[in-house]
XYZ file of C-alpha atoms in Angstrom:
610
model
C 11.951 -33.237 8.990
C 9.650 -32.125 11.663
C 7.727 -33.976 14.862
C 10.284 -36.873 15.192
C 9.295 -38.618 18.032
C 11.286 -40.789 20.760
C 11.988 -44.595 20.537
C 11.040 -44.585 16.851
C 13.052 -45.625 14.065
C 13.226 -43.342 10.589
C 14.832 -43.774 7.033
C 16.822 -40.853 5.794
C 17.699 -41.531 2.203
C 21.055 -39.724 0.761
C 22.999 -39.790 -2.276
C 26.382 -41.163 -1.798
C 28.765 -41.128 -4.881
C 31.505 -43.037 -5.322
C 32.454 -46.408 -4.819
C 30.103 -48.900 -2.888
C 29.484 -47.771 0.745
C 29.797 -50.642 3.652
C 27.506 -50.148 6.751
C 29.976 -49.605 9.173
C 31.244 -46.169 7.685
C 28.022 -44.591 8.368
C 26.559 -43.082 11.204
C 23.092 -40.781 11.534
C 24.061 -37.850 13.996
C 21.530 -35.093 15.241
C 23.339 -31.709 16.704
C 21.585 -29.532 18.701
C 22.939 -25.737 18.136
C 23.523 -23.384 21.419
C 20.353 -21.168 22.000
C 19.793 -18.148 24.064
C 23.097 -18.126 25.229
C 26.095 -15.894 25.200
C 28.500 -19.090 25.168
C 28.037 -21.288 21.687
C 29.536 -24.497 23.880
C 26.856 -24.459 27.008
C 24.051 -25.795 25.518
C 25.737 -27.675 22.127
C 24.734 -30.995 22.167
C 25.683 -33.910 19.716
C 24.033 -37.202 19.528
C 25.289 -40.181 17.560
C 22.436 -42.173 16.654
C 24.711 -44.900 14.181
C 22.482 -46.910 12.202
C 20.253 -50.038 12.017
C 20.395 -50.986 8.433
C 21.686 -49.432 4.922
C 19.975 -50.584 1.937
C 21.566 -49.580 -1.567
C 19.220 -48.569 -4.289
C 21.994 -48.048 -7.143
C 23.324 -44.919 -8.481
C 24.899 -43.645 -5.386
C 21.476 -43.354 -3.062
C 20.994 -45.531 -0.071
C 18.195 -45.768 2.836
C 19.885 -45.316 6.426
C 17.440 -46.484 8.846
C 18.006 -45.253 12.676
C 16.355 -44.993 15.911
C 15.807 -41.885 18.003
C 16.858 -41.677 21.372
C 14.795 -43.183 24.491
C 13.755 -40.532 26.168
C 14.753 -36.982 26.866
C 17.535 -36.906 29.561
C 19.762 -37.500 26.335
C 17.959 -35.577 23.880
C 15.870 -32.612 24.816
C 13.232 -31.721 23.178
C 13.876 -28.948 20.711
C 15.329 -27.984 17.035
C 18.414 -30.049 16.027
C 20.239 -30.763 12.908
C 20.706 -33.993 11.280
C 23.644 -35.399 9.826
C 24.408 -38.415 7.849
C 28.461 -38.722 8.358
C 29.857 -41.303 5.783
C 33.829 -41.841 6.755
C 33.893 -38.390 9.153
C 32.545 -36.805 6.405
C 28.491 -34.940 7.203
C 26.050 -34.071 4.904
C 24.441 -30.799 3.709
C 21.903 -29.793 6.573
C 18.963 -31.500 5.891
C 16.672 -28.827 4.300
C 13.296 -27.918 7.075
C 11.926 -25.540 4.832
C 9.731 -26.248 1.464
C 11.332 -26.929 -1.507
C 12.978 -24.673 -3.077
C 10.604 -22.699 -5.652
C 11.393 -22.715 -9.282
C 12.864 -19.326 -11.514
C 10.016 -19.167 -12.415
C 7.523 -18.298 -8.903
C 6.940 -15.439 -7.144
C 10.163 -14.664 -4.087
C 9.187 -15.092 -1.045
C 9.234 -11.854 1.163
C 10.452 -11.614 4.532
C 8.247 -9.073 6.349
C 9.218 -7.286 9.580
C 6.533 -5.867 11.782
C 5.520 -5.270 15.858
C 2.407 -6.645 16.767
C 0.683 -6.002 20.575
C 4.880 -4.732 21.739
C 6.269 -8.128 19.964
C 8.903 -7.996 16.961
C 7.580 -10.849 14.911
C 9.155 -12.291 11.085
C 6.887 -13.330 8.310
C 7.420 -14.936 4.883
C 4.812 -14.037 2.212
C 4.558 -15.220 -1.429
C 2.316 -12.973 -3.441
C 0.904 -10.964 -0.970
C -0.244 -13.720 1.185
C 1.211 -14.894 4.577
C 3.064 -18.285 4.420
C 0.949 -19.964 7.570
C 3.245 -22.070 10.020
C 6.347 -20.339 9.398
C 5.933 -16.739 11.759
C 8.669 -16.159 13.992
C 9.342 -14.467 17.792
C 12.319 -12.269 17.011
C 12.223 -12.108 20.934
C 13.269 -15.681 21.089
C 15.473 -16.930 17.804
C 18.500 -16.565 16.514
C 19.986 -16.605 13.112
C 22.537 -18.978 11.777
C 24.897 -18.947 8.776
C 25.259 -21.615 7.007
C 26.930 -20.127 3.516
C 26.853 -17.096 1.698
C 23.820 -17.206 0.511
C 22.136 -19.433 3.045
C 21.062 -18.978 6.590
C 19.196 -20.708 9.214
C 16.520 -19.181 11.820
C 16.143 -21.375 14.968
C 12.206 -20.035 17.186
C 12.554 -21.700 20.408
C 8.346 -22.040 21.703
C 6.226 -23.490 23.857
C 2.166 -24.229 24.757
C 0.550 -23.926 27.998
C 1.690 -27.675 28.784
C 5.384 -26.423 30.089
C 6.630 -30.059 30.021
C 6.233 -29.607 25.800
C 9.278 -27.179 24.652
C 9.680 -27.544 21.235
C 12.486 -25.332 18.246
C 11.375 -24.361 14.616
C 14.029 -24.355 12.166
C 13.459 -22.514 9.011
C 16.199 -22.377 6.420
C 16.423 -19.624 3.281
C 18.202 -19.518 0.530
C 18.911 -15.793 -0.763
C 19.559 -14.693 -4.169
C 22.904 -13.272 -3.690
C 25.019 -12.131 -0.670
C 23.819 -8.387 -0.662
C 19.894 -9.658 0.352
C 21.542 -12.101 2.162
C 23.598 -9.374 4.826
C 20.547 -7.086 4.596
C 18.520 -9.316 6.060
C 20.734 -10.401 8.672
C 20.903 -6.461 9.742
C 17.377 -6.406 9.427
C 16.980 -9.230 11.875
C 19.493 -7.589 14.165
C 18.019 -4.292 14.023
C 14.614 -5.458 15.355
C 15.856 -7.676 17.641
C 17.577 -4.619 19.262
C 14.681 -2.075 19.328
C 13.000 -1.863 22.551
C 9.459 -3.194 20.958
C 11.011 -7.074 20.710
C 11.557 -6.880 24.665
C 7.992 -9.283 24.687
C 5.588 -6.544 26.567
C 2.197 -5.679 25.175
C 1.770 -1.941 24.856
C -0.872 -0.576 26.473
C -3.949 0.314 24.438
C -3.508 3.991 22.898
C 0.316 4.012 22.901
C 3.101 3.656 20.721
C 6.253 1.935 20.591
C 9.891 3.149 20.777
C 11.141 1.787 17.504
C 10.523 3.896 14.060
C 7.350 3.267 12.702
C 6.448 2.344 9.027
C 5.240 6.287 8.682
C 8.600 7.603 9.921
C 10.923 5.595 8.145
C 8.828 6.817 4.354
C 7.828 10.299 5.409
C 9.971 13.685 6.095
C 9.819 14.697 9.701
C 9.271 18.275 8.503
C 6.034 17.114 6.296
C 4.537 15.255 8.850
C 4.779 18.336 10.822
C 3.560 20.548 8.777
C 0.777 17.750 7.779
C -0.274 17.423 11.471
C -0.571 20.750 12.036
C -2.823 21.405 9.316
C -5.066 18.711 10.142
C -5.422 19.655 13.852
C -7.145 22.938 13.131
C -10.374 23.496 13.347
C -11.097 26.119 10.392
C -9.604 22.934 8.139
C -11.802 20.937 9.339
C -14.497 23.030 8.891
C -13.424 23.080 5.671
C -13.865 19.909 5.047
C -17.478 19.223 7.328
C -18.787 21.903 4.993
C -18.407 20.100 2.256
C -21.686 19.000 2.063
C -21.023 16.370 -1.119
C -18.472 14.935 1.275
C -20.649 14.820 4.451
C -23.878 14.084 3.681
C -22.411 11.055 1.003
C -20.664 9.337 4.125
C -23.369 10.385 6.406
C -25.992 8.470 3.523
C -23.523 5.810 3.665
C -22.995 4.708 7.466
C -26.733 5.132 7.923
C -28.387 3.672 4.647
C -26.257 0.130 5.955
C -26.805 0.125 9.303
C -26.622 -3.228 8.993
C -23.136 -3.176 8.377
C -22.670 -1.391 11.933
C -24.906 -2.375 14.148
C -23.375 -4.309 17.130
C -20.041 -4.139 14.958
C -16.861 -2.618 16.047
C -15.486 0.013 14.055
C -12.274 1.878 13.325
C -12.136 5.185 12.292
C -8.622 5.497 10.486
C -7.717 9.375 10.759
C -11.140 10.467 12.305
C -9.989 14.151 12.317
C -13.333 15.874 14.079
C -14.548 12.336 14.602
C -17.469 12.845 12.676
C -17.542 9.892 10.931
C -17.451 7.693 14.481
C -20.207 9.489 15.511
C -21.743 8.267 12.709
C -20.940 4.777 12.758
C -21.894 5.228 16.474
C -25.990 6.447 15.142
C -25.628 3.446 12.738
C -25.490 1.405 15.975
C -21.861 0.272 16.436
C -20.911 -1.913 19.388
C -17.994 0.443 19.900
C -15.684 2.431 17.807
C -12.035 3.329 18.218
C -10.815 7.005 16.635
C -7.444 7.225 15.659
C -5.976 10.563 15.292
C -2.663 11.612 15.170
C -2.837 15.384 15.103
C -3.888 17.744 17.863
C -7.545 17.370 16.501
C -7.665 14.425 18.755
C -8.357 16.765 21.793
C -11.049 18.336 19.952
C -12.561 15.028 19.211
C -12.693 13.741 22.888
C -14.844 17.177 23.415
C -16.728 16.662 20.808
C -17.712 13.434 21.310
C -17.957 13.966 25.393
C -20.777 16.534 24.104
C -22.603 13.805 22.655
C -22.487 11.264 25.565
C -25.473 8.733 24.350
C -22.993 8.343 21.321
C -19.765 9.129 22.888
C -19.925 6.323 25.453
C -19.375 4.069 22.963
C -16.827 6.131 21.055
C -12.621 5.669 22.349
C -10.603 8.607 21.160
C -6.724 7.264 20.633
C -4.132 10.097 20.023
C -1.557 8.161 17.570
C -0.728 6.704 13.946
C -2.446 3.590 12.859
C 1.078 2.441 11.713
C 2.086 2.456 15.968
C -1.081 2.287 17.992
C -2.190 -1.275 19.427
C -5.745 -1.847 19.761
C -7.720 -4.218 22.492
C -9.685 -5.794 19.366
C -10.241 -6.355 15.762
C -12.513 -4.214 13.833
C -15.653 -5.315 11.850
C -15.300 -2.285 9.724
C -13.248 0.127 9.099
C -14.237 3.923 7.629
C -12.385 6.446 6.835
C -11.488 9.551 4.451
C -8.076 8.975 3.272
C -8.677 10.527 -0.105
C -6.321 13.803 -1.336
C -6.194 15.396 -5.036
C -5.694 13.199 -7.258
C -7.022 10.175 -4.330
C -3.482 9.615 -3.533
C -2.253 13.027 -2.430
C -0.899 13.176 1.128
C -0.486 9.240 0.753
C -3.267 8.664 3.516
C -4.008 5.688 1.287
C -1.185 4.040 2.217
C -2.079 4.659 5.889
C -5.524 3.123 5.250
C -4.650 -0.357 3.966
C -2.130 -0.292 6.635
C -4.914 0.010 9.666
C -6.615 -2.486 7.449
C -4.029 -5.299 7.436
C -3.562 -4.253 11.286
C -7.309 -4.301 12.589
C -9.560 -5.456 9.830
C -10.994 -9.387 10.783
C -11.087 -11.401 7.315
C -13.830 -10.659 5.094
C -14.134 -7.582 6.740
C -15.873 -3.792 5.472
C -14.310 -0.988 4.110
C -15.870 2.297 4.009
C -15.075 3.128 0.985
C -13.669 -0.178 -0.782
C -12.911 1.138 -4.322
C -11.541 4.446 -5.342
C -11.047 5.046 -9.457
C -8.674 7.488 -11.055
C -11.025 8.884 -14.282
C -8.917 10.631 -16.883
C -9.833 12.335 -20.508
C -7.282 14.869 -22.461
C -8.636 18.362 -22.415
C -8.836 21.531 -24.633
C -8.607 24.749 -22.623
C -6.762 27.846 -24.545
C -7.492 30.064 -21.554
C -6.254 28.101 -18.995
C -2.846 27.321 -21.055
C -2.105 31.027 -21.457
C -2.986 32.128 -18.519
C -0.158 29.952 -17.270
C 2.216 31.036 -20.013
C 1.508 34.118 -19.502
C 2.830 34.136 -15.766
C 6.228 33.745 -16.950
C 6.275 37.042 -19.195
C 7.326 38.854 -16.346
C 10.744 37.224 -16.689
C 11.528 37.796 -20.602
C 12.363 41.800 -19.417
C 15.585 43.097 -20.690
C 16.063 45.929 -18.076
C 14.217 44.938 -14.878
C 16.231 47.565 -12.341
C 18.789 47.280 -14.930
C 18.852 43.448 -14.712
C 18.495 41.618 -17.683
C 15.902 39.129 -16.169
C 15.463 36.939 -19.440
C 17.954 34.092 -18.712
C 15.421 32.774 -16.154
C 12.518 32.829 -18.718
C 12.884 29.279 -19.925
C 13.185 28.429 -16.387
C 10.294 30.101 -15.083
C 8.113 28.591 -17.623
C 8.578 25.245 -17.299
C 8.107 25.755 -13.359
C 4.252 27.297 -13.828
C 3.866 24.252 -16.088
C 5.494 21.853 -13.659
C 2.153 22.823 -11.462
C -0.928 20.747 -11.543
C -4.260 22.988 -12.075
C -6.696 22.588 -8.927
C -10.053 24.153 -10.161
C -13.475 23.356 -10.999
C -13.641 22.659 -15.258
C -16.856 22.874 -17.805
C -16.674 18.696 -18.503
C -17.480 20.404 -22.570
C -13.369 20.617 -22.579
C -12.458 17.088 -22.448
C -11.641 15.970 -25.604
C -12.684 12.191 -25.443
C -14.925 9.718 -23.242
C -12.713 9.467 -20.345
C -10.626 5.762 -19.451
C -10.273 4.895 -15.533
C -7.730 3.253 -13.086
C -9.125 1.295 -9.853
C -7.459 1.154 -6.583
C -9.604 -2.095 -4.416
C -8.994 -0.707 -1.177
C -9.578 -4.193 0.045
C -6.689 -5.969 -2.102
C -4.654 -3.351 -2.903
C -0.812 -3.697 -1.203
C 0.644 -0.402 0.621
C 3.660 -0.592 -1.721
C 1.535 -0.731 -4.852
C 0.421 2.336 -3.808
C 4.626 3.773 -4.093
C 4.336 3.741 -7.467
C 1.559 3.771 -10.220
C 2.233 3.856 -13.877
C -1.282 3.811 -16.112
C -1.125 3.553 -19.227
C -3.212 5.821 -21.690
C -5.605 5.473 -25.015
C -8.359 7.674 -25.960
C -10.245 8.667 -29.623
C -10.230 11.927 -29.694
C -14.114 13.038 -29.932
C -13.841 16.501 -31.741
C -11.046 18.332 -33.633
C -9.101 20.235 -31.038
C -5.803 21.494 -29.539
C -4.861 18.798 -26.378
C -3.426 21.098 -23.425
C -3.283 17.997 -21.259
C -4.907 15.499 -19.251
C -7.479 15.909 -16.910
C -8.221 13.623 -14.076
C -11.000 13.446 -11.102
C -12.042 10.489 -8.226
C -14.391 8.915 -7.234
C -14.933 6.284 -4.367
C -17.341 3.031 -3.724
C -19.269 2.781 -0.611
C -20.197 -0.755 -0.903
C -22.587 -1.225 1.978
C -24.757 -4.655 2.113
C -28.000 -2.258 1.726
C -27.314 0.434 -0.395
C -24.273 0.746 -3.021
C -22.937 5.101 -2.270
C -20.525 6.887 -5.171
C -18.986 9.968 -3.747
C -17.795 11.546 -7.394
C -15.276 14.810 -7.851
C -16.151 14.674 -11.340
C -16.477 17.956 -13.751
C -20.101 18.521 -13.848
C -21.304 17.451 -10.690
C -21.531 19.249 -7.490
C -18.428 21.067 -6.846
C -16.027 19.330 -3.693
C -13.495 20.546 -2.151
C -11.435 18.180 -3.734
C -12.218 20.003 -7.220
C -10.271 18.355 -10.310
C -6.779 18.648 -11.558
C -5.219 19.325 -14.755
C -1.347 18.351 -15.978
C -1.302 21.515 -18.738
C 1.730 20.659 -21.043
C 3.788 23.014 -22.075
C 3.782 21.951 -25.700
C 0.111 21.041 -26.864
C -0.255 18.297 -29.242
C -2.901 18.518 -32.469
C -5.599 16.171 -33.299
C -8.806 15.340 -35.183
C -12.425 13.630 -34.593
C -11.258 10.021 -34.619
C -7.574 10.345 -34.017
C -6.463 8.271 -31.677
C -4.125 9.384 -28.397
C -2.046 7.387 -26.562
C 0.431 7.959 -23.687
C 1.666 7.163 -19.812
C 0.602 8.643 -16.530
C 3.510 7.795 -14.231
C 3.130 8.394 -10.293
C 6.158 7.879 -7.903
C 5.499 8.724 -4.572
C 8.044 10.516 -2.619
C 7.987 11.179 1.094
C 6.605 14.967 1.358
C 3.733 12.868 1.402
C 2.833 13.462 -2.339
C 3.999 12.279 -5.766
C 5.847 12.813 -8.909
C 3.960 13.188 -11.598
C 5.177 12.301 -15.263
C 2.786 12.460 -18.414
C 3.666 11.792 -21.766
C 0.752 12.204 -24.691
C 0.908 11.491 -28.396
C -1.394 11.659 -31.165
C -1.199 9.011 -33.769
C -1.561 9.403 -37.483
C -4.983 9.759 -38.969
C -7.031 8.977 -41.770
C -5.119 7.057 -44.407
C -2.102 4.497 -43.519
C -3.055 4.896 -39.780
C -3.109 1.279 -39.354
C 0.614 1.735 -39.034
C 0.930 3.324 -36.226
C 2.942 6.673 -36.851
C 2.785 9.107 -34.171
C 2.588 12.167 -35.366
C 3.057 14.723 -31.946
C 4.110 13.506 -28.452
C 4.733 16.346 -25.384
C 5.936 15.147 -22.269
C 5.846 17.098 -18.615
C 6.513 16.287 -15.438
C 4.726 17.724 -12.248
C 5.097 17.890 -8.640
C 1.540 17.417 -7.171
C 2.944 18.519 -4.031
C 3.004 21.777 -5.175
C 0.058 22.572 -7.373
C -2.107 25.693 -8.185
C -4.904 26.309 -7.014
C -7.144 28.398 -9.329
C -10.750 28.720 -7.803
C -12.471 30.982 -10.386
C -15.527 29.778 -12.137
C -14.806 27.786 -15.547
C -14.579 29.855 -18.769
C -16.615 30.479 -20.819
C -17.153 27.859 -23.547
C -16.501 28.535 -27.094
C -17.743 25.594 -29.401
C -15.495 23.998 -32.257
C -16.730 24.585 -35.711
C -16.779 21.013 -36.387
C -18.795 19.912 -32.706
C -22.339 20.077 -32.784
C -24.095 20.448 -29.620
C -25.066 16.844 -29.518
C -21.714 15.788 -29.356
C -20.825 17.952 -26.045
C -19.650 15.385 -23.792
C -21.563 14.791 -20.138
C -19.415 12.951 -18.069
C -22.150 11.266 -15.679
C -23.465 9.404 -18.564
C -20.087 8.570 -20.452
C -19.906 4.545 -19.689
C -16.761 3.584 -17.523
C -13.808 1.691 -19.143
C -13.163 -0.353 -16.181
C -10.211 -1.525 -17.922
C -8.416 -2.721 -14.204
C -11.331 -4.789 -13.028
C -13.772 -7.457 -13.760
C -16.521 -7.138 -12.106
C -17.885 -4.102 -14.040
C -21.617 -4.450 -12.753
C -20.325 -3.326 -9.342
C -18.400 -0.475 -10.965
C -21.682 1.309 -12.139
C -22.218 4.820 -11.400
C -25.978 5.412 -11.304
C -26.789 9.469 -12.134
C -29.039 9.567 -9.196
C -26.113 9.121 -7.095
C -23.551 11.284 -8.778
C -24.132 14.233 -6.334
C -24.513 12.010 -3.382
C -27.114 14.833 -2.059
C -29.282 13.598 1.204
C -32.916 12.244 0.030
């Protein structure tokens, strides 16, 4: 029950069994539990209200009807619990929360997070915040009521002082262990130095462990932040011109997007991209950088002062700094190998559930994972070959060749970083897609695809190839930045899982398999890959699979081979018409509707400045 009012009479119906129940062994009682308080008895109040009427309505349930105190110098305003007490004995605590949900709904979620210095509690059912039900961590306090059922008192008030009011929100857990996590949870953030109710000031971070910390390595963030906040790295990446002039085409093809918008640059590195945003016309733009390059941005931008004056440089992670306003739009260039190498992704959707108003732009919005199987006999013995150097019998006298199986699986554990000739992919190529604007950070932990192909020429399968490409979906003009095999060369490249054990097939032959990702916190992922070719020609309806190989890879670690693709030998039975060109190889979007949005025009493959 919520806004009870003074002087006003309610009817609380309960269920009674038993024999028949006489008016004068009930009473209505409303307790009002101790709050912000050391001592439980100080502020304990207990009202008995008694009743005005019982009216039986047969098996067992009866109305109670009873009226409210008269003003409040007996009853407070605030949260209290109501009884009905039927011979001394109370009722269950009358429920505040919604119904329970059935088996069969999504959980709800209790989410944890600091917003402007304040430890706040949220409850979310798929995805979305349950409105009306946030909580001050600063000022509540948890109650249990069972083992597997607690009670969360938020004491509150609006500018009229005179109208203090409690919100009493009740959960039911699935089993004792959620239960006693959460009540550490709720401890743990009430102790960190964030919940002590003081904004932070703009640019800084707060004391307690931020979501980056708790999933990342010290020692790879270290190492990750150093990289970053060089200069010849990020020369690097400004030289890639693909890279540059596509988001450079981007901001300033949609200036309508920008203009008199504010922006947020999520991991603005140089902080070319808000100076960009900034020639687009942006009301202001805030660069978040947590590496050293941040110094380096503040000159850079201070060297540009028609565009830097409207340009804020913030040293910090988007998981911990607090911003003076909401963003418009964000941009930003969270992509690794792969797209979700270095797990900036995650970092990205964060700063957009942070900053982002509703409805607001992402720069880019969609990212897609393309991946075909691929034939390449050099590549696979090149690899192979690495691990010869192990099968000697008399290395120094040292028999070396109990490490050989060991060694060879590790060059295959390796994902290939090069540049391929898109003639060794063996099929039309299937996609994933990651919305950017709906995707949830812990989607992004793990990703499991799964994989079907026809294999488009008779060949040996060494693996599976993969290669990115991202959505600038401006209100103007629609902007594909592409890594794929064929087009001009980033410095993303491709990558290629090589298997150790290469599976068989023919034109026609269908391949099926799994590409499992499980993020793990050097800031990379796991990669496992399983492929198998089916049976072909006659009695294939049924099914049989004929091969399967299986690897798994750590795309942490890959190798980076930077010659120039091989040359290309043709199959006997592939005539030249058959040779596969990626760019015009239609899309399976098999993870998304909207497949007119999802078009990749050829004039924008190369994303070159007109």
């Amino acid at each position: 029950m919520s806004g009870i009012k003074y002087r006003k009479k309610y009817t609380i119906q309960v269920t009674i069994p038993g024999s028949k129940v006489y008016g004068n062994s009930i009473s209505v009682t409303m307790f009002r539990p101790a709050f912000n308080t050391h001592s439980f008895s100080m502020n304990q109040r207990l009202l008995v209200l008694g009743n005005d009427k019982v009216t039986a309505f047969g098996n067992s349930v009866y109305n109670i009807d009873a009226t409210t105190p008269r003003s409040g110098n007996l009853a407070p305003a605030g949260f209290y619990l109501l009884f009905v007490v039927h011979q001394d004995i109370p009722s269950q605590v009358s429920e505040l929360s919604s119904p329970p949900v059935s088996s069969s709904s999504a959980p709800v979620i209790a989410r944890f997070s600091a917003d402007r210095g304040v430890a706040e509690l949220q409850f979310c059912q798929d995805s979305n915040v349950i409105h009306g039900f946030d909580v001050n961590l600063g000022t509540s306090q948890l109650f249990k009521l069972g083992p597997v059922q607690s009670l969360c008192v938020s004491e509150s008030s609006d500018s009229n002082k005179e109208k203090l009011y409690s919100r009493g929100v009740t959960i039911q857990f699935r089993n004792e262990e959620e239960s006693r996590d959460f009540h550490s949870a709720f401890e743990q953030w009430q102790n960190e130095d964030v919940t002590q109710g003081t904004d932070l000031p703009n640019g800084t971070t707060s004391a307690a462990r931020s979501k980056f910390d708790n999933k990342i390595e010290p020692s790879s963030a270290k190492m990750y932040f150093h990289y970053y906040g060089q200069l010849l790295h990020q020369q690097n990446m400004l030289q890639d011109y693909v890279r540059t002039g596509t988001y450079y085409a981007a901001v300033i093809e949609n200036r309508i997007d920008f203009t008199g918008r504010v922006v947020v640059d999520v991991g603005a590195g140089s902080g070319i991209l808000s100076l960009f945003a900034a020639q687009a016309g942006a009301k202001h733009v805030y660069a978040v950088e947590a590496s050293e390059m941040a110094e380096y941005a503040r000159k850079l931008i201070a060297g540009n002062p028609t565009l830097g004056q409207r340009i804020t440089v913030i040293k910090g992670k988007v998981e911990e700094v607090e911003l003076p306003e909401k963003a418009d739009i964000l941009i930003s260039e969270p992509m690794g190998t792969l797209l979700v190498n270095e797990r900036m992704l995650e970092s990205y959707i964060i700063a957009r559930d942070r900053f982002l108003v509703p409805h607001g732009k992402m720069f880019p919005s969609i990212g897609r994972i393309h991946m075909a199987p691929f034939s390449d006999e050099y590549l696979f013995v090149e690899i192979a070959n690495k691990a010869l150097f192990w099968q000697q019998p008399n290395y120094y006298g040292v028999d070396l060749t109990p490490l050989y199986g060991s060694a060879f699986q590790g060059y295959f554990s390796q994902p290939v970083v090069d540049a391929f000739d898109p003639r060794l992919l063996v099929s039309p190529p299937m996609s994933h897609v990651i919305d950017f604007s709906e995707v949830k950070e812990e989607d992004l932990y793990e990703i499991d695809i799964p994989l079907k192909f026809v294999a488009s020429v008779g060949a040996r399968v060494h693996g599976l190839a993969c290669w990115f490409d991202v959505l600038f979906n401006g209100s103007s003009v629609q902007r594909w930045l592409t890594t794929a095999p064929g087009a001009p060369t980033t410095h993303w490249y491709q990558i290629r899982c090589v298997l150790s054990q290469p599976i068989y097939v023919m034109a026609g032959q269908e391949i099926t398999g799994r590409l499992h990702m499980v993020a793990h916190n050097a800031q990379s992922y796991t990669i496992y890959l399983t492929l198998s070719a089916k049976m072909w020609g006659p009695g294939a309806e049924q099914g049989v699979v004929l091969q399967t190989s299986s690897c798994k890879l750590d795309l942490k670690e890959p190798y980076y081979r930077m010659s120039q693709p091989q040359p290309y030998t043709m199959a006997q039975d592939q005539q030249p018409h058959q040779l596969l060109q990626v760019q015009d190889i239609p899309v399976q979007t098999l993870d998304l509707e909207e497949a007119e949005l999802l078009q990749q025009p050829l004039e924008n493959s190369g994303a070159q400045l007109q």
